[in-house]
Short mmCIF file of C-alpha atoms in Angstrom, two decimals:
data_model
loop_
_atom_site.label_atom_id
_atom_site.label_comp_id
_atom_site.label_asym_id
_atom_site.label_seq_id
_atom_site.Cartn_x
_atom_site.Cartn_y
_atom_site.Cartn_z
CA UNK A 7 -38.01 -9.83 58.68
CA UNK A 8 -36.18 -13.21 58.72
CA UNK A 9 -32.91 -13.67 59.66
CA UNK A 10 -31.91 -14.85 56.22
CA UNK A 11 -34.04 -12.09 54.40
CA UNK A 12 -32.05 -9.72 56.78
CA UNK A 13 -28.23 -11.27 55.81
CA UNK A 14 -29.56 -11.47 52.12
CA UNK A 15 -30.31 -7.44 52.98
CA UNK A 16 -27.07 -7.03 54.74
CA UNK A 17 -25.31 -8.37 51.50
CA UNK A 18 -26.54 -5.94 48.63
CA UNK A 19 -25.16 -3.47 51.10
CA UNK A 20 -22.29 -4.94 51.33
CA UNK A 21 -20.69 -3.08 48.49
CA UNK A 22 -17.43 -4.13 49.12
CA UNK A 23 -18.29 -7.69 48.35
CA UNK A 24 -19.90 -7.31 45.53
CA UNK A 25 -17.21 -5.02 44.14
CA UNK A 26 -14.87 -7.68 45.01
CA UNK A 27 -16.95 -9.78 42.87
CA UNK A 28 -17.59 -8.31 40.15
CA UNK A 29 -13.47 -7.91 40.18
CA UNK A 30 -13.06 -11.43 40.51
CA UNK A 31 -15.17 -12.61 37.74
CA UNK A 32 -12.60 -11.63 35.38
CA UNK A 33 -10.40 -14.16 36.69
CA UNK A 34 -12.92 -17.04 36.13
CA UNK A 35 -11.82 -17.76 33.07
CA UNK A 36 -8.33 -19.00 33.61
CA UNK A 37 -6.54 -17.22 30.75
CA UNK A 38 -4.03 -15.53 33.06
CA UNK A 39 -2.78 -18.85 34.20
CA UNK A 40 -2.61 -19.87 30.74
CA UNK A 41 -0.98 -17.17 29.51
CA UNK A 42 1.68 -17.53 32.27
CA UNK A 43 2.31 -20.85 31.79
CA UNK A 44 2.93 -20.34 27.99
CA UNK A 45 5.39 -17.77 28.85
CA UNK A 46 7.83 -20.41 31.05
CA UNK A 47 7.25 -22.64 27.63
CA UNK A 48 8.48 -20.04 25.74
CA UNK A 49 11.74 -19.35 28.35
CA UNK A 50 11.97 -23.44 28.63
CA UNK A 51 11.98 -23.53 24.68
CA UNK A 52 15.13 -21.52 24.70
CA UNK A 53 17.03 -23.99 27.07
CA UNK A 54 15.91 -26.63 23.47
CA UNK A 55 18.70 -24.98 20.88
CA UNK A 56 22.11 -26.80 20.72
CA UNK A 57 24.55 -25.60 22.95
CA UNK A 58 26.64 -23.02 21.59
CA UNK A 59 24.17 -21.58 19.07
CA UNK A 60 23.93 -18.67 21.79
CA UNK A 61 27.25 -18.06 21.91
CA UNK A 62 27.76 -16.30 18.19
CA UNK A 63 25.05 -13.51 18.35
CA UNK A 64 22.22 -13.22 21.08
CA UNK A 65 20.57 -10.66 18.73
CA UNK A 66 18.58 -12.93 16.63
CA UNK A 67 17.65 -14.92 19.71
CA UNK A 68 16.34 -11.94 21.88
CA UNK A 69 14.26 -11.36 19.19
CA UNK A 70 12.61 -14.58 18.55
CA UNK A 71 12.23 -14.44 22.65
CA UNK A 72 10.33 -11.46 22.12
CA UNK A 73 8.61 -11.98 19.19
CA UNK A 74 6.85 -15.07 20.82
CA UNK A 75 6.19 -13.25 24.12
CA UNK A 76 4.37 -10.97 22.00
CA UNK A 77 2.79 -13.82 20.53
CA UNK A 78 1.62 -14.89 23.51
CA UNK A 79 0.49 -11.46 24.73
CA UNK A 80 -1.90 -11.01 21.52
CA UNK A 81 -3.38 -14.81 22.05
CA UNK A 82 -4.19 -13.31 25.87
CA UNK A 83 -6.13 -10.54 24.50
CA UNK A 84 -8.03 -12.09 21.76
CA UNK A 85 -8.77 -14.65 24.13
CA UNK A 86 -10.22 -12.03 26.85
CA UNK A 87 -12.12 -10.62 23.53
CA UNK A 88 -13.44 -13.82 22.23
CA UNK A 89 -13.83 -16.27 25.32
CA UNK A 90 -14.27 -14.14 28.13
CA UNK A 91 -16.38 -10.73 26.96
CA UNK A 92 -19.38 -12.55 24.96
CA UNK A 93 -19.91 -14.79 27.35
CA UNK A 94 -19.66 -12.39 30.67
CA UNK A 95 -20.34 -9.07 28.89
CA UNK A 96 -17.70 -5.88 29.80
CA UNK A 97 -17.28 -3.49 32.67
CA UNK A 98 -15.42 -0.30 33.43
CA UNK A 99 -14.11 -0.96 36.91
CA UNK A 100 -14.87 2.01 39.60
CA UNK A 101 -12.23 3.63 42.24
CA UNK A 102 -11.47 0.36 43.83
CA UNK A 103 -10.52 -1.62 40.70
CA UNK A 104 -8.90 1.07 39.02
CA UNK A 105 -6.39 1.42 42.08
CA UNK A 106 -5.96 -2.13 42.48
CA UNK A 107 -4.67 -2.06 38.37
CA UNK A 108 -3.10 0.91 39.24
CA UNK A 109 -0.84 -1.00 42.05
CA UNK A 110 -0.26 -4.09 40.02
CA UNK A 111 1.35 -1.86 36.79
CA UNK A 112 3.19 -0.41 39.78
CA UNK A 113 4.73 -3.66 40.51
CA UNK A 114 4.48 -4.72 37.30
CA UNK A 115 7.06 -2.14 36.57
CA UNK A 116 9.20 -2.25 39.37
CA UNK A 117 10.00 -6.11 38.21
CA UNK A 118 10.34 -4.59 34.73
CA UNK A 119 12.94 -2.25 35.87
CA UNK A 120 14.75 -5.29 38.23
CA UNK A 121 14.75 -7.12 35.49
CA UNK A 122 16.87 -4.29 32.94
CA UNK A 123 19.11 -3.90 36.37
CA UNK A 124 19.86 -7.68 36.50
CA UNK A 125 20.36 -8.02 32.61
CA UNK A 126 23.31 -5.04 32.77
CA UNK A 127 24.65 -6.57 35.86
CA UNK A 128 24.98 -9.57 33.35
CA UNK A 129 26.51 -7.59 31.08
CA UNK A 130 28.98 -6.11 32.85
CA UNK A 131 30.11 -9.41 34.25
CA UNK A 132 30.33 -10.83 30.58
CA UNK A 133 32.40 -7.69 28.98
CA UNK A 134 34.58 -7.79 32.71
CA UNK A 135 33.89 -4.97 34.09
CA UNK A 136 32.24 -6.44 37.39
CA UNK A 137 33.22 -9.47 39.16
CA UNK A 138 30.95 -11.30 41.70
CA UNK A 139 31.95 -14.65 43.88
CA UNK A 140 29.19 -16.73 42.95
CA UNK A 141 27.65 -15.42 39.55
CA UNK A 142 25.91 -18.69 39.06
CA UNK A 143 24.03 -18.79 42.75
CA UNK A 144 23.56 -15.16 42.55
CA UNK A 145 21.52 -14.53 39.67
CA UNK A 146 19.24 -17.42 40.32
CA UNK A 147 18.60 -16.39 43.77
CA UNK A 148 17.74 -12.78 42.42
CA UNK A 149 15.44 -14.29 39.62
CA UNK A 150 13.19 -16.36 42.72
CA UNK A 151 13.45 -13.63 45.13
CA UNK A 152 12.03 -11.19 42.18
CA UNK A 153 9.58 -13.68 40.66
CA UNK A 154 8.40 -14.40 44.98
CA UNK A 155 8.05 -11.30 45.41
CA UNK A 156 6.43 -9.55 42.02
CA UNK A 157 3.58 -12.64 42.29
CA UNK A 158 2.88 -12.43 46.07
CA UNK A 159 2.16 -8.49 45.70
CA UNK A 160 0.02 -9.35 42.70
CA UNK A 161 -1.95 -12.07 44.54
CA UNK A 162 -2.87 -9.08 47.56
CA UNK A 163 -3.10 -6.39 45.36
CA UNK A 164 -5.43 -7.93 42.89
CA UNK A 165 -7.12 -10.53 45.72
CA UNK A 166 -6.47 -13.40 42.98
CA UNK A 167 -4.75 -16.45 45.25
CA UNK A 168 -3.65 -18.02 42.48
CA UNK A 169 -0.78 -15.76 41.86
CA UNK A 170 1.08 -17.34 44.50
CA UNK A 171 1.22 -20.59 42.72
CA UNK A 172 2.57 -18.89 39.88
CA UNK A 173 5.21 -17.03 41.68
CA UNK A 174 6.23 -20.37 43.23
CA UNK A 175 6.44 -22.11 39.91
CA UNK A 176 8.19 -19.24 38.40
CA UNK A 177 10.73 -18.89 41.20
CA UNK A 178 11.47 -22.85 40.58
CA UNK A 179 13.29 -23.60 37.76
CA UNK A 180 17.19 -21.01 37.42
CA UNK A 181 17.75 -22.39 41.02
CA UNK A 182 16.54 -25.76 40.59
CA UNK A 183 19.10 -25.74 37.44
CA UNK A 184 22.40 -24.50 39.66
CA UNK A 185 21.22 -27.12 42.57
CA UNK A 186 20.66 -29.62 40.77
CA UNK A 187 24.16 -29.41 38.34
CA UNK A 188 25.93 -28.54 42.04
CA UNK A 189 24.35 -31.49 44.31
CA UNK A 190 23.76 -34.35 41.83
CA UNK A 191 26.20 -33.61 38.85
CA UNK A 192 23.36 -33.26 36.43
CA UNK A 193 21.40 -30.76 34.20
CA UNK A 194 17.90 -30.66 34.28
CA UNK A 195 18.09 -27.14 31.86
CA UNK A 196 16.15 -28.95 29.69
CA UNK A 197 12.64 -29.63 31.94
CA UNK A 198 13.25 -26.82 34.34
CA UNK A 199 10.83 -24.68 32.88
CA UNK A 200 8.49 -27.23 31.53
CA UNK A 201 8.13 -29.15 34.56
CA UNK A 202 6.68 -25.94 36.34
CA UNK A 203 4.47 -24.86 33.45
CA UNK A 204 2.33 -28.10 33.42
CA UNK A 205 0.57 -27.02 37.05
CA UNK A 206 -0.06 -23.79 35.45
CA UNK A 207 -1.84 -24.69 32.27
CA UNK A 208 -3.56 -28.23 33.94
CA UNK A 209 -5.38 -25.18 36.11
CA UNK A 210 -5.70 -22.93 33.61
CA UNK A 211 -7.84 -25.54 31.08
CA UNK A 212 -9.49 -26.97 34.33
CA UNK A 213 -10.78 -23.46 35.17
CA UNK A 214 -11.24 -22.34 31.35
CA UNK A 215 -13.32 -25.04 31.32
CA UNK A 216 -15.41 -24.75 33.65
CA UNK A 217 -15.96 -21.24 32.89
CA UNK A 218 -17.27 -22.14 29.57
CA UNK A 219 -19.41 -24.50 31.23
CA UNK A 220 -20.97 -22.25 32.77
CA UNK A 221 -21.36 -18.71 30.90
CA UNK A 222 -22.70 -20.20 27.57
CA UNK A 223 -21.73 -17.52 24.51
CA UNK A 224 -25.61 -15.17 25.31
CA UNK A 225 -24.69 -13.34 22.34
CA UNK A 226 -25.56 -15.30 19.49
CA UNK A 227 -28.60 -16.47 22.03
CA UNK A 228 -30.08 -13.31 21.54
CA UNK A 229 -31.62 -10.07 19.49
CA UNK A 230 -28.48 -8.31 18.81
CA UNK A 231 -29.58 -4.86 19.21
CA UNK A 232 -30.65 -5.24 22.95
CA UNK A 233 -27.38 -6.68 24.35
CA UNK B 17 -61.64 -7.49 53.81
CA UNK B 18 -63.12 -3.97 53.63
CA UNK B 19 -61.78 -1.02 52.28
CA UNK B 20 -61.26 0.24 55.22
CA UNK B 21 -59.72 -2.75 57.11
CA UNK B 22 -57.04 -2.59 53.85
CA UNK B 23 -56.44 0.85 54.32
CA UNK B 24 -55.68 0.39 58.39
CA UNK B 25 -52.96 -2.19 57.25
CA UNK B 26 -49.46 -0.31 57.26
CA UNK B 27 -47.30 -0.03 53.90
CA UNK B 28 -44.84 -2.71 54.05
CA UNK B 29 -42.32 0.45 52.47
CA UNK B 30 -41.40 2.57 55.69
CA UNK B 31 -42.59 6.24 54.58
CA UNK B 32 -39.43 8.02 52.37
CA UNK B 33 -37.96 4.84 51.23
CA UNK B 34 -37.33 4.73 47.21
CA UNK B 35 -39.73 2.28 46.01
CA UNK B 36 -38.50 2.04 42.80
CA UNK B 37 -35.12 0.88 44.56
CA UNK B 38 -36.62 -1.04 47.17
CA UNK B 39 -37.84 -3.55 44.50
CA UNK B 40 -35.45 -6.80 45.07
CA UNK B 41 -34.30 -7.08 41.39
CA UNK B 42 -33.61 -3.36 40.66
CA UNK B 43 -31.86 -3.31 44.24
CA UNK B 44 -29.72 -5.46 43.03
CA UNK B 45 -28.95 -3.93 39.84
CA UNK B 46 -28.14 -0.62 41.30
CA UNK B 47 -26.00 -2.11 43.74
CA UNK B 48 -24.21 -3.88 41.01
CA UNK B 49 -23.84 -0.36 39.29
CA UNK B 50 -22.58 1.90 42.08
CA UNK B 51 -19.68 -0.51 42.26
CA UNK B 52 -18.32 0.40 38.59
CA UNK B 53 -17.68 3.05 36.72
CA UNK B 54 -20.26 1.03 33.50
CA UNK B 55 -21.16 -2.44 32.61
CA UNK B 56 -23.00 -4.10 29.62
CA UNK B 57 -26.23 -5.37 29.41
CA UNK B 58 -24.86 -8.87 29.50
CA UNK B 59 -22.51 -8.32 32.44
CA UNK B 60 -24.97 -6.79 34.44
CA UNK B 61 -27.74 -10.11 33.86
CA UNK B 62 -24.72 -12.01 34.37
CA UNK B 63 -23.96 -11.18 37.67
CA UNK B 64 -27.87 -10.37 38.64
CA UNK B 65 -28.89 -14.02 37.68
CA UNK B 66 -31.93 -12.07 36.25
CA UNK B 67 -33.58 -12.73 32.96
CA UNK B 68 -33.30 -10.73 29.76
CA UNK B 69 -36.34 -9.78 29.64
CA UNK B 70 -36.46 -9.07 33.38
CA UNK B 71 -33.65 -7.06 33.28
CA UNK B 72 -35.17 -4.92 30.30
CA UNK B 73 -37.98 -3.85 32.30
CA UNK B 74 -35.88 -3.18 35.83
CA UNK B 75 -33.71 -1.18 33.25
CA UNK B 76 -36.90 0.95 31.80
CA UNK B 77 -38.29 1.73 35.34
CA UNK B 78 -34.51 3.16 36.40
CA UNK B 79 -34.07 5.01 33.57
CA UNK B 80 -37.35 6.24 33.60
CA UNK B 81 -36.39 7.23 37.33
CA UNK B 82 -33.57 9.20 35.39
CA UNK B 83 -31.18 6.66 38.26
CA UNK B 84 -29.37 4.80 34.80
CA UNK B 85 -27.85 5.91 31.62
CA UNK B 86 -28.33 3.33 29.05
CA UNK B 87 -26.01 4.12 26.15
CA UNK B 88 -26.21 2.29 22.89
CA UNK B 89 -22.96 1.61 20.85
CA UNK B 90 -21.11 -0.55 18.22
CA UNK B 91 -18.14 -3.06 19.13
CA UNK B 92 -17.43 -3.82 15.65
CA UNK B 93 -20.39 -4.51 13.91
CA UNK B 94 -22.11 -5.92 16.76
CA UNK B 95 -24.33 -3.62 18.82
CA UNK B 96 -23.66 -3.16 22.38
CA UNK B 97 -25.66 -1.34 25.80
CA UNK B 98 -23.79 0.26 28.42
CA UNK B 99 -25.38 1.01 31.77
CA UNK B 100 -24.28 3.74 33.93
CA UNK B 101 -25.48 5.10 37.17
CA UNK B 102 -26.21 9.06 36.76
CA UNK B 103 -25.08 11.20 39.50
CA UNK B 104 -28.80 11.37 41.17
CA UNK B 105 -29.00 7.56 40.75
CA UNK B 106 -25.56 7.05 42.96
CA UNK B 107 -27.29 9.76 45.27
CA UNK B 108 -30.70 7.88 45.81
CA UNK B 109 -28.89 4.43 46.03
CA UNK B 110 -26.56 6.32 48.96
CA UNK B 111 -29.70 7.90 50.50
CA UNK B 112 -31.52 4.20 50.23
CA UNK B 113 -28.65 2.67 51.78
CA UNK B 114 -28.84 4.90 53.96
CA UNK B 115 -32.48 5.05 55.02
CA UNK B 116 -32.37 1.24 55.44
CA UNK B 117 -29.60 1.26 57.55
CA UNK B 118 -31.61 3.12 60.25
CA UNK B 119 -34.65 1.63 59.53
CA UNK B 120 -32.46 -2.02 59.85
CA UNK B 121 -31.13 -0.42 63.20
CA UNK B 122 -27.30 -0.22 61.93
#
C-alpha cells in the first residue's frame, strides 16, 4: 500500500472529518449571511422614519419590526427549501450535529433572554424608575458585548468562521452612532447599520453563487422516482 | 498462469474483512452514513462524487447485505429516498473499521 492510498484509507476513517463535512456543507450556500445581513437592513431601515414619528406610539412600529423579521425568516427557509435542498439533497444530522444545534439554540436563547433584560432596563429608565450615569454609552456597549459574544460562541459551536465577521459587523453600528455624535458632532444613525450589512450580503451572493455554480438543481436532471 | 499458480497468489482481502464494505465506493458510502442519523439519495451522491447510477448499484449490494434502509417517500408531490444505516450495518462498518485498523497497524 502507497502512502497516499494509506492517507486516502486513513481519511474514510476519519469520521470526524467527514462528519464535520457533511455539517459544513450546509453552510455552502451563503443564505445565513444573507439572511443576517437583511436583518441589520431591516434595524438600519428603522433609523429612515422622520424623527419624532417614534415618539407617539412604538406599538405600530414594533410590529412592522417584527413583521419584516418574520419576513425575512420565511425568505431563509424557502430559500434552504428551494436553493439549497434540490441541489444538495437533505440529511438528518447524527449525535454530533444534533448537539452542536442543541448548543447554538442554547445561546441562541440566552441572547434572546439578554435581549428582553436590556429592553425592560430601557423601560424602566424611560417610565423613571431606574437611573444610570451614562444611558447612552451603556446600552451600546451591552448591545456589542452581546452581539461579540452570541456570534463568537456560534462560530465554535457550529465550526462556521464566518460568524465572527458577523458578530463584528453586528457589534459596529449603536457604538459607532454614540462615538461618532460624541467625538465629531455628527450622526451617522442613518448608515450605521447599512454600512455593516454590505460585507455581509457582498459574501453572502459571492458564496451563493458559487454554490450554485457548483451543485446544478440534479432534480429536474433526473427520473423522479429514484432520487 | 495455471490454475494452480492463481490459486498460490494470496487474496488481496485479509481473511474476515467485509468485502462488500471493503469495496472503495460502498466504503465510502457507509462512512458517509454512520455519520448521520439519514440522508437522501442526492445528498449522499453529492458528497460521494459517485454517479447515479453507481450509487444505485452500491445501494442494492448494501441493502441486499441488510447494512442500509432505503425508504421511499413524498416531499410534496415529488418523490424522495432516504438512506439509513440499520443497526447491523453501523455494527459491520465498526467491526470493518476496526479490523482495518489492526490490519493497518493502528
Amino acid at each position: 500500500m502507497t502512502s497516499s492510498d494509506r492517507s486516502q484509507t486513513n481519511s474514510v476513517f476519519d469520521l470526524d472529518k467527514i462528519e464535520y463535512k457533511v455539517w459544513m456543507r450546509f453552510y455552502e450556500d451563503g443564505i445565513f449571511e444573507l439572511f443576517l445581513g437583511v436583518l441589520l437592513l431591516i434595524m438600519g431601515s428603522a433609523r429612515l422614519l422622520p424623527e419624532g414619528a417614534l415618539d407617539e406610539s412604538r406599538t405600530p412600529f414594533i410590529a412592522t419590526m417584527i413583521g419584516f423579521q418574520v419576513l425575512a425568516l420565511i425568505a431563509f427557509f424557502l430559500a434552504k427549501r428551494f436553493i439549497t435542498y434540490p441541489r444538495i439533497g437533505r440529511v438528518k444530522f447524527g449525535p454530533k450535529g444534533k448537539q452542536r444545534k442543541r448548543k447554538a439554540a442554547v445561546v441562541l436563547t440566552g441572547s434572546a433572554l439578554m435581549g428582553l433584560v436590556i429592553f425592560l432596563l430601557s423601560a424602566s429608565l424611560a417610565t423613571g424608575r431606574l437611573t444610570l450615569p451614562h444611558p447612552d454609552i451603556f446600552f451600546p456597549s451591552i448591545w456589542a458585548a452581546n452581539m461579540l459574544i452570541v456570534f463568537g460562541l456560534l462560530a465554535h459551536f457550529t465550526g462556521n468562521g464566518r460568524f465572527y465577521l458577523a458578530g463584528f459587523m453586528y457589534a459596529i453600528p449603536l457604538p459607532a452612532i454614540v462615538a461618532f455624535k460624541r467625538l465629531a458632532g455628527f450622526d451617522i444613525a442613518y448608515f450605521a447599520f447599512f454600512l455593516p450589512a454590505i460585507p455581509l450580503l457582498v459574501v453572502g451572493s459571492i458564496v451563493m453563487t458559487r454554490f450554485v455554480r457548483t451543485y446544478p438543481s440534479l432534480t429536474g436532471n433526473l427520473v423522479d422516482d429514484e432520487i | 498462469m495455471t490454475r494452480s499458480e492463481r490459486e498460490a497468489i494470496p487474496d488481496p482481502v485479509p481473511s474476515g474483512i467485509d468485502k462488500v464494505i471493503h469495496e472503495p465506493a460502498r466504503l465510502l458510502i457507509m462512512a458517509h452514513l454512520a455519520v448521520v442519523d439519514s440522508a437522501d439519495f442526492l445528498f449522499i451522491m453529492n458528497q460521494t462524487g459517485l454517479t447515479f447510477g453507481n450509487l444505485s448499484s452500491h445501494m442494492s449490494r448494501l441493502e441486499d447485505a441488510g447494512y442500509v434502509e432505503v425508504r421511499k417517500k413524498f416531499i410534496g408531490k415529488k418523490p424522495n429516498t432516504v438512506l439509513k444505516l440499520t443497526s447491523e450495518g453501523r455494527r459491520a462498518f465498526d467491526d470493518y473499521r476496526r479490523q482495518m485498523k489492526q490490519v493497518l497497524g493502528e
